[in-house]
Amino acid sequence: VCLGRALLHDPEVLLMDEPAAGLDPKARMELKSLIRILAEEGKTIFISSHILSELSEICDTMIFLEQGQVLHHGGAEELKRGAKEGVCIKVKVLNDSKVLEEWVEMNPGVRLLYLNNKGGRLIFDEASDELVAETLKRMINEGLQVIEFKREEKTLESAFVDLLNQAEDKELVTP
């Protein structure tokens, strides 16, 4: 109802604060569709929300503010790529996972995020596809029996938390 009232005067700019709060899944889908239609008609729409995954589905540009400072201005993918850590790879091995741990220790640029009995998650300092492919090849050539090697996408939420942490780190260093 509030959105309908706001649209009566055909405004060029809309400010929405948590527009999907309290909506059921069907109404959320309809709201997203309506927002896309309004944007296609040339409306500028500002949405304030803490549900980042939902925002990434409907916004082409995101601005994150922290204490009045712009932490990020751009798309969701840019934010995820700009996150502190490199690419995360889930690896399962047929060998004992201790072999994976030993392999990581001998290979710079690859860090072990955690280890379990079937493999673990690795962080590659550099995220290029070429490096990831070369690393898989090296793992196999060096005797690791890799049965799963999967790149994991960083969530928008975790990228945002990294961004906040980076801002806090800068504050600690700034005189």
PDB file of C-alpha atoms in Angstrom:
ATOM      1  CA  VAL A   1       0.000   0.000   0.000  1.00  0.00           C
ATOM      2  CA  CYS A   2       2.813   2.402   0.919  1.00  0.00           C
ATOM      3  CA  LEU A   3       4.562   1.741  -2.380  1.00  0.00           C
ATOM      4  CA  GLY A   4       1.320   2.331  -4.273  1.00  0.00           C
ATOM      5  CA  ARG A   5       0.866   5.671  -2.528  1.00  0.00           C
ATOM      6  CA  ALA A   6       4.467   6.634  -3.285  1.00  0.00           C
ATOM      7  CA  LEU A   7       3.972   5.864  -6.990  1.00  0.00           C
ATOM      8  CA  LEU A   8       0.758   7.933  -7.367  1.00  0.00           C
ATOM      9  CA  HIS A   9       2.697  11.099  -8.223  1.00  0.00           C
ATOM     10  CA  ASP A  10       5.049   9.293 -10.639  1.00  0.00           C
ATOM     11  CA  PRO A  11       8.281  10.314  -8.842  1.00  0.00           C
ATOM     12  CA  GLU A  12      11.660  10.096 -10.574  1.00  0.00           C
ATOM     13  CA  VAL A  13      13.377   8.920  -7.373  1.00  0.00           C
ATOM     14  CA  LEU A  14      12.139   6.380  -4.832  1.00  0.00           C
ATOM     15  CA  LEU A  15      13.636   5.781  -1.387  1.00  0.00           C
ATOM     16  CA  MET A  16      12.766   2.377   0.066  1.00  0.00           C
ATOM     17  CA  ASP A  17      13.687   1.231   3.549  1.00  0.00           C
ATOM     18  CA  GLU A  18      13.534  -2.555   3.940  1.00  0.00           C
ATOM     19  CA  PRO A  19      10.786  -2.848   1.278  1.00  0.00           C
ATOM     20  CA  ALA A  20      10.624  -6.645   1.507  1.00  0.00           C
ATOM     21  CA  ALA A  21      10.314  -6.780   5.304  1.00  0.00           C
ATOM     22  CA  GLY A  22       7.286  -8.784   6.314  1.00  0.00           C
ATOM     23  CA  LEU A  23       6.504 -10.015   2.799  1.00  0.00           C
ATOM     24  CA  ASP A  24       5.912 -13.666   2.009  1.00  0.00           C
ATOM     25  CA  PRO A  25       8.041 -15.308  -0.744  1.00  0.00           C
ATOM     26  CA  LYS A  26       5.468 -14.669  -3.496  1.00  0.00           C
ATOM     27  CA  ALA A  27       5.108 -10.999  -2.553  1.00  0.00           C
ATOM     28  CA  ARG A  28       8.921 -10.662  -2.463  1.00  0.00           C
ATOM     29  CA  MET A  29       9.120 -11.974  -6.020  1.00  0.00           C
ATOM     30  CA  GLU A  30       6.413  -9.549  -7.128  1.00  0.00           C
ATOM     31  CA  LEU A  31       8.217  -6.662  -5.414  1.00  0.00           C
ATOM     32  CA  LYS A  32      11.496  -7.544  -7.172  1.00  0.00           C
ATOM     33  CA  SER A  33       9.658  -7.650 -10.489  1.00  0.00           C
ATOM     34  CA  LEU A  34       8.017  -4.279  -9.843  1.00  0.00           C
ATOM     35  CA  ILE A  35      11.352  -2.721  -8.886  1.00  0.00           C
ATOM     36  CA  ARG A  36      12.910  -3.979 -12.134  1.00  0.00           C
ATOM     37  CA  ILE A  37       9.999  -2.535 -14.146  1.00  0.00           C
ATOM     38  CA  LEU A  38      10.326   0.834 -12.402  1.00  0.00           C
ATOM     39  CA  ALA A  39      14.076   0.869 -13.066  1.00  0.00           C
ATOM     40  CA  GLU A  40      13.484   0.057 -16.753  1.00  0.00           C
ATOM     41  CA  GLU A  41      11.126   3.036 -16.883  1.00  0.00           C
ATOM     42  CA  GLY A  42      14.026   5.251 -15.793  1.00  0.00           C
ATOM     43  CA  LYS A  43      13.246   5.578 -12.105  1.00  0.00           C
ATOM     44  CA  THR A  44      16.134   5.896  -9.681  1.00  0.00           C
ATOM     45  CA  ILE A  45      15.534   3.645  -6.716  1.00  0.00           C
ATOM     46  CA  PHE A  46      17.490   3.704  -3.468  1.00  0.00           C
ATOM     47  CA  ILE A  47      16.935   0.667  -1.264  1.00  0.00           C
ATOM     48  CA  SER A  48      18.197   0.388   2.292  1.00  0.00           C
ATOM     49  CA  SER A  49      18.333  -3.197   3.468  1.00  0.00           C
ATOM     50  CA  HIS A  50      20.434  -5.612   5.468  1.00  0.00           C
ATOM     51  CA  ILE A  51      19.412  -8.608   3.318  1.00  0.00           C
ATOM     52  CA  LEU A  52      22.383  -8.452   0.950  1.00  0.00           C
ATOM     53  CA  SER A  53      21.589 -11.536  -1.119  1.00  0.00           C
ATOM     54  CA  GLU A  54      18.208 -10.060  -1.970  1.00  0.00           C
ATOM     55  CA  LEU A  55      19.760  -6.715  -2.890  1.00  0.00           C
ATOM     56  CA  SER A  56      22.221  -8.396  -5.223  1.00  0.00           C
ATOM     57  CA  GLU A  57      19.285  -9.839  -7.174  1.00  0.00           C
ATOM     58  CA  ILE A  58      17.637  -6.458  -7.832  1.00  0.00           C
ATOM     59  CA  CYS A  59      20.344  -3.794  -7.667  1.00  0.00           C
ATOM     60  CA  ASP A  60      22.877  -3.016 -10.358  1.00  0.00           C
ATOM     61  CA  THR A  61      24.914  -0.748  -8.081  1.00  0.00           C
ATOM     62  CA  MET A  62      25.463  -1.013  -4.353  1.00  0.00           C
ATOM     63  CA  ILE A  63      26.816   1.555  -1.935  1.00  0.00           C
ATOM     64  CA  PHE A  64      27.882   0.437   1.518  1.00  0.00           C
ATOM     65  CA  LEU A  65      28.252   3.097   4.173  1.00  0.00           C
ATOM     66  CA  GLU A  66      29.869   2.765   7.569  1.00  0.00           C
ATOM     67  CA  GLN A  67      29.817   5.741   9.922  1.00  0.00           C
ATOM     68  CA  GLY A  68      29.250   8.100   6.995  1.00  0.00           C
ATOM     69  CA  GLN A  69      32.130   6.713   4.922  1.00  0.00           C
ATOM     70  CA  VAL A  70      31.634   4.940   1.572  1.00  0.00           C
ATOM     71  CA  LEU A  71      33.188   1.477   1.898  1.00  0.00           C
ATOM     72  CA  HIS A  72      32.073   0.176  -1.489  1.00  0.00           C
ATOM     73  CA  HIS A  73      30.423   1.635  -4.572  1.00  0.00           C
ATOM     74  CA  GLY A  74      29.860  -0.831  -7.393  1.00  0.00           C
ATOM     75  CA  GLY A  75      28.327  -4.163  -8.188  1.00  0.00           C
ATOM     76  CA  ALA A  76      27.956  -7.242  -6.017  1.00  0.00           C
ATOM     77  CA  GLU A  77      30.500  -9.214  -8.061  1.00  0.00           C
ATOM     78  CA  GLU A  78      33.082  -6.437  -7.655  1.00  0.00           C
ATOM     79  CA  LEU A  79      32.588  -6.595  -3.903  1.00  0.00           C
ATOM     80  CA  LYS A  80      33.040 -10.371  -3.851  1.00  0.00           C
ATOM     81  CA  ARG A  81      36.164 -10.167  -6.038  1.00  0.00           C
ATOM     82  CA  GLY A  82      37.613  -7.402  -3.900  1.00  0.00           C
ATOM     83  CA  ALA A  83      37.338  -9.451  -0.755  1.00  0.00           C
ATOM     84  CA  LYS A  84      40.464  -9.951   1.321  1.00  0.00           C
ATOM     85  CA  GLU A  85      40.956 -13.662   0.711  1.00  0.00           C
ATOM     86  CA  GLY A  86      41.735 -15.237  -2.636  1.00  0.00           C
ATOM     87  CA  VAL A  87      39.740 -18.036  -4.183  1.00  0.00           C
ATOM     88  CA  CYS A  88      38.469 -20.823  -1.929  1.00  0.00           C
ATOM     89  CA  ILE A  89      38.638 -24.400  -3.235  1.00  0.00           C
ATOM     90  CA  LYS A  90      36.961 -27.400  -1.630  1.00  0.00           C
ATOM     91  CA  VAL A  91      39.148 -30.463  -2.133  1.00  0.00           C
ATOM     92  CA  LYS A  92      38.354 -34.095  -1.389  1.00  0.00           C
ATOM     93  CA  VAL A  93      41.071 -36.721  -1.659  1.00  0.00           C
ATOM     94  CA  LEU A  94      41.078 -40.493  -1.679  1.00  0.00           C
ATOM     95  CA  ASN A  95      44.340 -40.386   0.284  1.00  0.00           C
ATOM     96  CA  ASP A  96      44.501 -39.653   3.988  1.00  0.00           C
ATOM     97  CA  SER A  97      43.767 -35.942   4.389  1.00  0.00           C
ATOM     98  CA  LYS A  98      47.134 -35.603   6.164  1.00  0.00           C
ATOM     99  CA  VAL A  99      48.712 -35.954   2.693  1.00  0.00           C
ATOM    100  CA  LEU A 100      46.758 -32.876   1.576  1.00  0.00           C
ATOM    101  CA  GLU A 101      47.968 -30.950   4.626  1.00  0.00           C
ATOM    102  CA  GLU A 102      51.595 -31.890   3.886  1.00  0.00           C
ATOM    103  CA  TRP A 103      51.177 -30.920   0.226  1.00  0.00           C
ATOM    104  CA  VAL A 104      49.827 -27.469   1.202  1.00  0.00           C
ATOM    105  CA  GLU A 105      52.796 -26.904   3.533  1.00  0.00           C
ATOM    106  CA  MET A 106      55.164 -27.479   0.596  1.00  0.00           C
ATOM    107  CA  ASN A 107      53.335 -25.165  -1.838  1.00  0.00           C
ATOM    108  CA  PRO A 108      53.521 -21.390  -1.361  1.00  0.00           C
ATOM    109  CA  GLY A 109      50.467 -19.381  -2.390  1.00  0.00           C
ATOM    110  CA  VAL A 110      48.100 -22.068  -1.072  1.00  0.00           C
ATOM    111  CA  ARG A 111      46.830 -22.047   2.520  1.00  0.00           C
ATOM    112  CA  LEU A 112      44.736 -24.550   4.401  1.00  0.00           C
ATOM    113  CA  LEU A 113      41.509 -23.005   5.692  1.00  0.00           C
ATOM    114  CA  TYR A 114      40.514 -26.209   7.455  1.00  0.00           C
ATOM    115  CA  LEU A 115      41.067 -29.942   7.191  1.00  0.00           C
ATOM    116  CA  ASN A 116      38.672 -32.830   7.748  1.00  0.00           C
ATOM    117  CA  ASN A 117      39.024 -36.603   7.290  1.00  0.00           C
ATOM    118  CA  LYS A 118      38.177 -36.477   3.552  1.00  0.00           C
ATOM    119  CA  GLY A 119      39.998 -33.319   2.468  1.00  0.00           C
ATOM    120  CA  GLY A 120      39.552 -29.696   3.283  1.00  0.00           C
ATOM    121  CA  ARG A 121      39.226 -26.136   2.021  1.00  0.00           C
ATOM    122  CA  LEU A 122      42.155 -24.309   0.516  1.00  0.00           C
ATOM    123  CA  ILE A 123      42.667 -20.603  -0.051  1.00  0.00           C
ATOM    124  CA  PHE A 124      44.678 -19.598  -3.113  1.00  0.00           C
ATOM    125  CA  ASP A 125      46.342 -16.213  -2.720  1.00  0.00           C
ATOM    126  CA  GLU A 126      45.873 -15.565  -6.428  1.00  0.00           C
ATOM    127  CA  ALA A 127      42.487 -16.267  -8.005  1.00  0.00           C
ATOM    128  CA  SER A 128      43.353 -16.598 -11.704  1.00  0.00           C
ATOM    129  CA  ASP A 129      41.778 -19.545 -13.495  1.00  0.00           C
ATOM    130  CA  GLU A 130      45.190 -20.470 -14.913  1.00  0.00           C
ATOM    131  CA  LEU A 131      46.754 -20.742 -11.462  1.00  0.00           C
ATOM    132  CA  VAL A 132      43.856 -22.810 -10.128  1.00  0.00           C
ATOM    133  CA  ALA A 133      44.064 -25.195 -13.109  1.00  0.00           C
ATOM    134  CA  GLU A 134      47.854 -25.468 -12.779  1.00  0.00           C
ATOM    135  CA  THR A 135      47.562 -26.205  -9.061  1.00  0.00           C
ATOM    136  CA  LEU A 136      45.095 -29.039  -9.652  1.00  0.00           C
ATOM    137  CA  LYS A 137      47.443 -30.497 -12.267  1.00  0.00           C
ATOM    138  CA  ARG A 138      50.374 -30.222  -9.818  1.00  0.00           C
ATOM    139  CA  MET A 139      48.369 -31.913  -7.053  1.00  0.00           C
ATOM    140  CA  ILE A 140      47.580 -34.894  -9.265  1.00  0.00           C
ATOM    141  CA  ASN A 141      51.128 -35.116 -10.668  1.00  0.00           C
ATOM    142  CA  GLU A 142      52.498 -35.117  -7.111  1.00  0.00           C
ATOM    143  CA  GLY A 143      50.409 -38.119  -6.072  1.00  0.00           C
ATOM    144  CA  LEU A 144      47.291 -36.652  -4.507  1.00  0.00           C
ATOM    145  CA  GLN A 145      44.248 -38.680  -5.504  1.00  0.00           C
ATOM    146  CA  VAL A 146      41.832 -35.776  -5.968  1.00  0.00           C
ATOM    147  CA  ILE A 147      38.202 -36.884  -6.210  1.00  0.00           C
ATOM    148  CA  GLU A 148      36.631 -33.415  -5.851  1.00  0.00           C
ATOM    149  CA  PHE A 149      38.017 -29.976  -6.637  1.00  0.00           C
ATOM    150  CA  LYS A 150      35.392 -27.253  -6.508  1.00  0.00           C
ATOM    151  CA  ARG A 151      35.694 -23.475  -6.510  1.00  0.00           C
ATOM    152  CA  GLU A 152      33.445 -21.934  -3.879  1.00  0.00           C
ATOM    153  CA  GLU A 153      31.905 -18.542  -4.403  1.00  0.00           C
ATOM    154  CA  LYS A 154      32.258 -16.067  -1.589  1.00  0.00           C
ATOM    155  CA  THR A 155      28.872 -14.915  -0.353  1.00  0.00           C
ATOM    156  CA  LEU A 156      28.004 -11.261  -0.489  1.00  0.00           C
ATOM    157  CA  GLU A 157      27.568 -11.285   3.271  1.00  0.00           C
ATOM    158  CA  SER A 158      31.072 -12.649   3.915  1.00  0.00           C
ATOM    159  CA  ALA A 159      32.578 -10.195   1.399  1.00  0.00           C
ATOM    160  CA  PHE A 160      30.813  -7.358   3.225  1.00  0.00           C
ATOM    161  CA  VAL A 161      32.157  -8.543   6.585  1.00  0.00           C
ATOM    162  CA  ASP A 162      35.667  -8.647   5.062  1.00  0.00           C
ATOM    163  CA  LEU A 163      35.122  -5.085   3.864  1.00  0.00           C
ATOM    164  CA  LEU A 164      34.094  -3.977   7.358  1.00  0.00           C
ATOM    165  CA  ASN A 165      37.128  -5.719   8.853  1.00  0.00           C
ATOM    166  CA  GLN A 166      39.410  -3.990   6.358  1.00  0.00           C
ATOM    167  CA  ALA A 167      37.885  -0.627   7.315  1.00  0.00           C
ATOM    168  CA  GLU A 168      38.427  -1.378  11.006  1.00  0.00           C
ATOM    169  CA  ASP A 169      42.048  -2.392  10.305  1.00  0.00           C
ATOM    170  CA  LYS A 170      42.616   0.952   8.537  1.00  0.00           C
ATOM    171  CA  GLU A 171      41.128   2.820  11.512  1.00  0.00           C
ATOM    172  CA  LEU A 172      43.538   1.075  13.856  1.00  0.00           C
ATOM    173  CA  VAL A 173      46.503   2.127  11.693  1.00  0.00           C
ATOM    174  CA  THR A 174      45.350   5.691  10.979  1.00  0.00           C
ATOM    175  CA  PRO A 175      46.755   8.243  13.504  1.00  0.00           C
TER     176      PRO A 175
END
